[in-house]
Structures are given as C-alpha cells and as structure tokens.
Amino acid sequence: MSEQTIALVTGANKGIGYEIAAGLGALGWRIGVGARDRRRRDTAVEKLRAAGTDAFGVPLDVTDDASVSAAARLIADHAGGLDVLVNNAAITGGVPQTPTTVDPATVRAVVETNVIGVIRVTNAMLPMLRASASPRIVNMSSSVGSLALQTAPGIDMGPVPAAYLASKTFLNALTIQYVKELGDTNILINSGCPGFTATDLNGFSGVRTPQQGAAIAIDLATLPDDGPTGGFFDDAGTVPW
C-alpha cells in the first residue's frame, strides 16, 4: 500500500456520490469513481481531475458478480489496495410505492442494488480493506429506514417508497452484522444519513444540496482510529435505529 489513502465510492458519477468523491479527493486521497455508465463515469473523472483530485474510473455494476470482481482486480492493479469503501449506489424503484400496491419485482430490484449490492461490493473489497492500516466502510443509509423514527408519535416520514424504506432498514441491520463479524479487526463500519437531499433519486425535491448530503460520508470516512463503529449518524449526531 502507498502512503496515499485510496477510496472507492460507488455510484460516484453524480449527486451525493460525486460530492463524496470530490470531498475526499480534496483531502489528497486517490479516488476510485465507481459507476456503471461509462460516459457519466468518464465525465465525472475528468471533472474531478480538473479540480485537482487524483481520480480514476472503476466500471462497476453492484448487481453483477463479474463486474464487482473485475472492479476489485482493477483497484488492486491500479491503486495497489483500498483503505476506504463508501457504499453509496442506490435506487428508489420509482413512485408511488405503497406496501399494498408495490410490484414484488420492484422490491427485488431495490434490495438487489441497495442491500445485496452492498454485500457483493463489501465482500469483494474486504481482502484489501483488511490489509489497510486504517480501513473504513461507510454505508449510505437514510433516516427513513429508522424503525424508531417510523414508529415515533408525531413524526411524519412522508410518502416514502415502501421498498426503498425497507431496503434502508435492511441495510442498517446489515451494517450491525458486519460490525459483529469483523469486531476483531480495525475496520470501522458505520451507516450515514445524508438528509433530504436534492438528487435525481427524489426528482430533485430535497432541501439539501448534494455537497451537504455528502458531508456525513466524508466525516465517517475520515474517522480517527479510535472513532465509533456500528453507529448510525447524520450531521446532527446519532440517528436512532
């Protein structure tokens, strides 16, 4: 491993993912821009490089085993290892999406990207993360996945798509399980909520900018070695599970 910190951000060609890549790149890190669309990926890499970030493209479809395996090989060959993984790629599955009307195929597609995709990418990158001096895994979740907030009196989570909401609850549970299994390692693993951010995921209806939404991921990616693990955080602090 070189002394330069190496990070992979999935879904980094636009929105919050791009801003996470830009923020970490501004720290002098080398950034793998994970994205499945070649044109958008190349455009993002060019833009990041123009801003001074040491960025390289990583063809990556988190729903495809072969693509993820190839991405791991590319990072190992191109960067020599990996220190930080930000699992940011996600889909909503479209709206409206209520439990009584949602197509089961939509649920499968959302979980395949938002949950199984995280498992697929994390496990493929884990050998490199284990070899890092200060490894971090950041799972980009959402407060809409909080069971505590969903059931708290007086709190209205809004018309959140059912499959998307459940996928983030699932992702939070997965984060905890990774922490339990990898508790004897130095890998810090946390879930982060970007807040209601204006991206194409919600038709740009959010009230926060992508740069603001990226802040929590940058914070969790840069935690000190004695920082928290197994937590769920947003800009204001701890989010209840």
C-alpha positions as a LaTeX table, in Angstrom:
\begin{tabular}{lrrr}
\hline
Residue & $x$ (\AA) & $y$ (\AA) & $z$ (\AA) \\
\hline
Met1 & 0.00 & 0.00 & 0.00 \\
Ser2 & 1.17 & 3.51 & $-0.75$ \\
Glu3 & 1.01 & 6.27 & 1.84 \\
Gln4 & $-1.79$ & 7.90 & $-0.16$ \\
Thr5 & $-5.24$ & 6.93 & 1.08 \\
Ile6 & $-7.26$ & 5.04 & $-1.54$ \\
Ala7 & $-11.07$ & 5.18 & $-1.55$ \\
Leu8 & $-13.79$ & 3.65 & $-3.68$ \\
Val9 & $-17.13$ & 5.44 & $-3.89$ \\
Thr10 & $-19.94$ & 3.53 & $-5.60$ \\
Gly11 & $-22.47$ & 5.49 & $-7.61$ \\
Ala12 & $-19.95$ & 8.33 & $-7.78$ \\
Asn13 & $-20.74$ & 9.74 & $-11.19$ \\
Lys14 & $-23.39$ & 12.18 & $-9.93$ \\
Gly15 & $-25.23$ & 13.64 & $-6.95$ \\
Ile16 & $-24.13$ & 12.76 & $-3.43$ \\
Gly17 & $-21.68$ & 10.12 & $-4.65$ \\
Tyr18 & $-19.86$ & 12.63 & $-6.82$ \\
Glu19 & $-19.64$ & 15.12 & $-3.96$ \\
Ile20 & $-18.29$ & 12.41 & $-1.63$ \\
Ala21 & $-15.60$ & 11.67 & $-4.20$ \\
Ala22 & $-14.84$ & 15.38 & $-4.57$ \\
Gly23 & $-14.68$ & 15.94 & $-0.81$ \\
Leu24 & $-12.37$ & 13.01 & $-0.17$ \\
Gly25 & $-10.30$ & 13.91 & $-3.21$ \\
Ala26 & $-9.78$ & 17.40 & $-1.82$ \\
Leu27 & $-8.00$ & 15.76 & 1.12 \\
Gly28 & $-5.37$ & 14.44 & $-1.26$ \\
Trp29 & $-6.85$ & 10.96 & $-1.44$ \\
Arg30 & $-6.87$ & 8.84 & $-4.58$ \\
Ile31 & $-10.47$ & 8.16 & $-5.55$ \\
Gly32 & $-11.97$ & 5.28 & $-7.49$ \\
Val33 & $-15.11$ & 6.55 & $-9.18$ \\
Gly34 & $-17.44$ & 3.55 & $-9.25$ \\
Ala35 & $-20.23$ & 3.78 & $-11.82$ \\
Arg36 & $-21.81$ & 1.53 & $-14.43$ \\
Asp37 & $-22.44$ & 4.17 & $-17.11$ \\
Arg38 & $-19.16$ & 4.67 & $-18.99$ \\
Arg39 & $-19.93$ & 8.14 & $-20.35$ \\
Arg40 & $-21.07$ & 9.53 & $-17.00$ \\
Arg41 & $-18.16$ & 7.85 & $-15.23$ \\
Asp42 & $-15.62$ & 9.31 & $-17.65$ \\
Thr43 & $-17.20$ & 12.76 & $-17.36$ \\
Ala44 & $-17.08$ & 12.62 & $-13.55$ \\
Val45 & $-13.43$ & 11.52 & $-13.57$ \\
Glu46 & $-12.49$ & 14.33 & $-15.96$ \\
Lys47 & $-14.31$ & 16.90 & $-13.81$ \\
Leu48 & $-12.67$ & 15.63 & $-10.61$ \\
Arg49 & $-9.24$ & 15.65 & $-12.19$ \\
Ala50 & $-9.79$ & 19.19 & $-13.45$ \\
Ala51 & $-10.47$ & 20.18 & $-9.83$ \\
Gly52 & $-7.23$ & 18.57 & $-8.69$ \\
Thr53 & $-8.49$ & 15.19 & $-7.48$ \\
Asp54 & $-6.44$ & 12.09 & $-8.21$ \\
Ala55 & $-9.39$ & 10.15 & $-9.63$ \\
Phe56 & $-9.70$ & 7.04 & $-11.75$ \\
Gly57 & $-12.73$ & 5.31 & $-13.20$ \\
Val58 & $-13.96$ & 1.97 & $-11.91$ \\
Pro59 & $-16.56$ & 0.24 & $-14.13$ \\
Leu60 & $-18.96$ & $-1.09$ & $-11.54$ \\
Asp61 & $-22.45$ & $-2.54$ & $-11.59$ \\
Val62 & $-23.16$ & $-3.51$ & $-7.99$ \\
Thr63 & $-25.81$ & $-6.01$ & $-9.12$ \\
Asp64 & $-23.37$ & $-8.05$ & $-11.21$ \\
Asp65 & $-20.88$ & $-10.51$ & $-9.69$ \\
Ala66 & $-18.46$ & $-10.37$ & $-12.61$ \\
Ser67 & $-18.47$ & $-6.57$ & $-12.67$ \\
Val68 & $-17.72$ & $-6.34$ & $-8.95$ \\
Ser69 & $-14.93$ & $-8.93$ & $-9.17$ \\
Ala70 & $-13.39$ & $-7.06$ & $-12.09$ \\
Ala71 & $-13.61$ & $-3.80$ & $-10.13$ \\
Ala72 & $-11.71$ & $-5.34$ & $-7.22$ \\
Arg73 & $-8.98$ & $-6.54$ & $-9.58$ \\
Leu74 & $-8.77$ & $-3.14$ & $-11.24$ \\
Ile75 & $-8.36$ & $-1.36$ & $-7.91$ \\
Ala76 & $-5.70$ & $-3.83$ & $-6.76$ \\
Asp77 & $-3.78$ & $-3.45$ & $-10.03$ \\
His78 & $-4.28$ & 0.29 & $-10.48$ \\
Ala79 & $-4.06$ & 1.55 & $-6.91$ \\
Gly80 & $-2.37$ & $-1.29$ & $-5.05$ \\
Gly81 & $-5.05$ & $-1.61$ & $-2.39$ \\
Leu82 & $-8.02$ & 0.05 & $-0.73$ \\
Asp83 & $-8.44$ & 1.94 & 2.55 \\
Val84 & $-12.00$ & 3.26 & 2.43 \\
Leu85 & $-15.19$ & 1.94 & 0.85 \\
Val86 & $-18.26$ & 4.15 & 0.57 \\
Asn87 & $-21.32$ & 2.12 & $-0.44$ \\
Asn88 & $-23.38$ & 4.90 & $-1.96$ \\
Ala89 & $-25.05$ & 3.39 & $-5.04$ \\
Ala90 & $-28.82$ & 3.07 & $-4.61$ \\
Ile91 & $-32.16$ & 3.19 & $-6.41$ \\
Thr92 & $-35.69$ & 4.02 & $-5.23$ \\
Gly93 & $-37.62$ & 1.78 & $-7.58$ \\
Gly94 & $-39.94$ & 4.59 & $-8.62$ \\
Val95 & $-43.11$ & 6.03 & $-7.10$ \\
Pro96 & $-45.83$ & 5.62 & $-5.98$ \\
Gln97 & $-44.78$ & 2.60 & $-4.00$ \\
Thr98 & $-47.08$ & 1.54 & $-1.16$ \\
Pro99 & $-46.88$ & $-1.87$ & 0.53 \\
Thr100 & $-50.30$ & $-2.88$ & $-0.85$ \\
Thr101 & $-49.54$ & $-1.91$ & $-4.44$ \\
Val102 & $-45.80$ & $-2.33$ & $-4.94$ \\
Asp103 & $-44.74$ & $-4.89$ & $-7.53$ \\
Pro104 & $-42.65$ & $-7.64$ & $-5.90$ \\
Ala105 & $-40.24$ & $-7.29$ & $-8.83$ \\
Thr106 & $-39.62$ & $-3.70$ & $-7.76$ \\
Val107 & $-38.82$ & $-4.82$ & $-4.22$ \\
Arg108 & $-36.37$ & $-7.39$ & $-5.58$ \\
Ala109 & $-34.66$ & $-4.81$ & $-7.77$ \\
Val110 & $-34.33$ & $-2.29$ & $-4.93$ \\
Val111 & $-32.95$ & $-4.86$ & $-2.50$ \\
Glu112 & $-30.61$ & $-6.23$ & $-5.16$ \\
Thr113 & $-28.98$ & $-2.80$ & $-5.52$ \\
Asn114 & $-29.35$ & $-1.26$ & $-2.08$ \\
Val115 & $-28.60$ & $-4.32$ & 0.07 \\
Ile116 & $-27.23$ & $-7.26$ & $-1.88$ \\
Gly117 & $-25.09$ & $-4.86$ & $-3.90$ \\
Val118 & $-23.52$ & $-3.65$ & $-0.66$ \\
Ile119 & $-22.79$ & $-7.22$ & 0.39 \\
Arg120 & $-21.34$ & $-8.03$ & $-3.02$ \\
Val121 & $-19.05$ & $-4.99$ & $-3.15$ \\
Thr122 & $-18.02$ & $-5.10$ & 0.51 \\
Asn123 & $-17.04$ & $-8.76$ & 0.38 \\
Ala124 & $-15.07$ & $-8.28$ & $-2.82$ \\
Met125 & $-13.14$ & $-5.34$ & $-1.36$ \\
Leu126 & $-12.68$ & $-6.83$ & 2.10 \\
Pro127 & $-9.28$ & $-8.50$ & 1.50 \\
Met128 & $-7.81$ & $-5.12$ & 0.53 \\
Leu129 & $-9.52$ & $-3.34$ & 3.43 \\
Arg130 & $-8.14$ & $-5.90$ & 5.88 \\
Ala131 & $-4.63$ & $-5.05$ & 4.66 \\
Ser132 & $-5.14$ & $-1.31$ & 5.26 \\
Ala133 & $-3.74$ & 0.45 & 8.31 \\
Ser134 & $-6.94$ & 2.47 & 8.88 \\
Pro135 & $-9.83$ & 0.90 & 6.94 \\
Arg136 & $-13.31$ & 2.40 & 6.90 \\
Ile137 & $-16.63$ & 1.25 & 5.45 \\
Val138 & $-19.44$ & 3.79 & 5.10 \\
Asn139 & $-22.92$ & 2.57 & 4.15 \\
Met140 & $-25.08$ & 5.41 & 2.90 \\
Ser141 & $-28.45$ & 4.81 & 4.51 \\
Ser142 & $-31.36$ & 7.12 & 5.36 \\
Ser143 & $-33.31$ & 8.12 & 8.43 \\
Val144 & $-36.43$ & 6.84 & 6.65 \\
Gly145 & $-35.05$ & 3.38 & 7.42 \\
Ser146 & $-35.13$ & 4.05 & 11.16 \\
Leu147 & $-37.75$ & 1.87 & 12.85 \\
Ala148 & $-37.61$ & 4.15 & 15.89 \\
Leu149 & $-38.46$ & 7.23 & 13.82 \\
Gln150 & $-41.06$ & 5.38 & 11.75 \\
Thr151 & $-42.96$ & 4.47 & 14.93 \\
Ala152 & $-42.38$ & 7.63 & 16.97 \\
Pro153 & $-45.59$ & 9.58 & 17.73 \\
Gly154 & $-45.78$ & 12.93 & 15.97 \\
Ile155 & $-43.10$ & 12.18 & 13.39 \\
Asp156 & $-44.22$ & 12.09 & 9.77 \\
Met157 & $-41.69$ & 10.43 & 7.48 \\
Gly158 & $-43.71$ & 11.45 & 4.44 \\
Pro159 & $-44.78$ & 9.33 & 1.45 \\
Val160 & $-41.54$ & 7.34 & 1.33 \\
Pro161 & $-41.47$ & 4.49 & $-1.22$ \\
Ala162 & $-42.08$ & 1.26 & 0.70 \\
Ala163 & $-39.40$ & $-0.84$ & $-0.96$ \\
Tyr164 & $-36.77$ & 1.89 & $-0.63$ \\
Leu165 & $-37.62$ & 2.48 & 3.04 \\
Ala166 & $-37.42$ & $-1.23$ & 3.84 \\
Ser167 & $-34.13$ & $-1.55$ & 1.96 \\
Lys168 & $-32.54$ & 1.07 & 4.19 \\
Thr169 & $-33.80$ & $-0.69$ & 7.33 \\
Phe170 & $-32.30$ & $-3.87$ & 5.90 \\
Leu171 & $-29.03$ & $-2.05$ & 5.18 \\
Asn172 & $-28.81$ & $-0.76$ & 8.76 \\
Ala173 & $-29.27$ & $-4.29$ & 10.09 \\
Leu174 & $-26.57$ & $-5.47$ & 7.71 \\
Thr175 & $-24.19$ & $-2.78$ & 8.96 \\
Ile176 & $-24.59$ & $-4.07$ & 12.50 \\
Gln177 & $-23.96$ & $-7.66$ & 11.41 \\
Tyr178 & $-20.74$ & $-6.70$ & 9.61 \\
Val179 & $-19.58$ & $-4.91$ & 12.76 \\
Lys180 & $-20.28$ & $-8.02$ & 14.84 \\
Glu181 & $-18.43$ & $-10.34$ & 12.47 \\
Leu182 & $-15.47$ & $-8.02$ & 11.95 \\
Gly183 & $-15.24$ & $-6.89$ & 15.56 \\
Asp184 & $-11.76$ & $-8.36$ & 15.90 \\
Thr185 & $-10.43$ & $-6.18$ & 13.06 \\
Asn186 & $-9.54$ & $-2.49$ & 12.87 \\
Ile187 & $-12.26$ & $-1.76$ & 10.28 \\
Leu188 & $-14.68$ & 0.96 & 11.37 \\
Ile189 & $-18.12$ & 0.40 & 9.83 \\
Asn190 & $-20.99$ & 2.88 & 10.08 \\
Ser191 & $-24.26$ & 3.91 & 8.42 \\
Gly192 & $-24.73$ & 7.51 & 7.41 \\
Cys193 & $-27.82$ & 9.56 & 6.53 \\
Pro194 & $-27.35$ & 12.45 & 4.06 \\
Gly195 & $-30.67$ & 14.08 & 4.89 \\
Phe196 & $-33.34$ & 15.01 & 2.35 \\
Thr197 & $-31.00$ & 15.92 & $-0.48$ \\
Ala198 & $-31.99$ & 17.19 & $-3.92$ \\
Thr199 & $-30.94$ & 14.43 & $-6.34$ \\
Asp200 & $-32.50$ & 12.61 & $-9.27$ \\
Leu201 & $-33.35$ & 9.85 & $-6.78$ \\
Asn202 & $-36.21$ & 12.05 & $-5.49$ \\
Gly203 & $-36.82$ & 14.19 & $-8.56$ \\
Phe204 & $-34.63$ & 16.93 & $-7.03$ \\
Ser205 & $-37.31$ & 17.63 & $-4.42$ \\
Gly206 & $-34.88$ & 17.56 & $-1.50$ \\
Val207 & $-33.98$ & 20.62 & 0.56 \\
Arg208 & $-30.25$ & 19.93 & 0.94 \\
Thr209 & $-27.53$ & 20.21 & $-1.67$ \\
Pro210 & $-25.55$ & 17.13 & $-2.74$ \\
Gln211 & $-22.49$ & 18.70 & $-1.12$ \\
Gln212 & $-24.35$ & 18.96 & 2.19 \\
Gly213 & $-25.58$ & 15.39 & 1.77 \\
Ala214 & $-22.03$ & 14.17 & 1.24 \\
Ala215 & $-20.73$ & 15.67 & 4.49 \\
Ile216 & $-21.67$ & 12.77 & 6.75 \\
Ala217 & $-19.97$ & 10.23 & 4.48 \\
Ile218 & $-16.81$ & 12.30 & 4.45 \\
Asp219 & $-16.90$ & 12.54 & 8.25 \\
Leu220 & $-17.32$ & 8.78 & 8.65 \\
Ala221 & $-14.67$ & 8.01 & 6.04 \\
Thr222 & $-12.14$ & 10.13 & 7.89 \\
Leu223 & $-12.80$ & 8.95 & 11.44 \\
Pro224 & $-9.74$ & 8.61 & 13.68 \\
Asp225 & $-8.63$ & 5.09 & 14.59 \\
Asp226 & $-10.45$ & 5.35 & 17.93 \\
Gly227 & $-13.64$ & 6.57 & 16.27 \\
Pro228 & $-17.04$ & 4.91 & 16.56 \\
Thr229 & $-18.09$ & 1.77 & 14.75 \\
Gly230 & $-21.51$ & 0.18 & 14.40 \\
Gly231 & $-23.33$ & 3.50 & 14.54 \\
Phe232 & $-25.94$ & 5.37 & 12.51 \\
Phe233 & $-25.21$ & 9.07 & 12.08 \\
Asp234 & $-26.27$ & 12.25 & 10.35 \\
Asp235 & $-24.97$ & 15.81 & 10.59 \\
Ala236 & $-26.73$ & 16.34 & 13.92 \\
Gly237 & $-25.26$ & 13.23 & 15.55 \\
Thr238 & $-26.69$ & 9.80 & 16.23 \\
Val239 & $-29.80$ & 8.61 & 14.37 \\
Pro240 & $-31.94$ & 6.06 & 16.29 \\
Trp241 & $-32.13$ & 2.62 & 14.74 \\
\hline
\end{tabular}
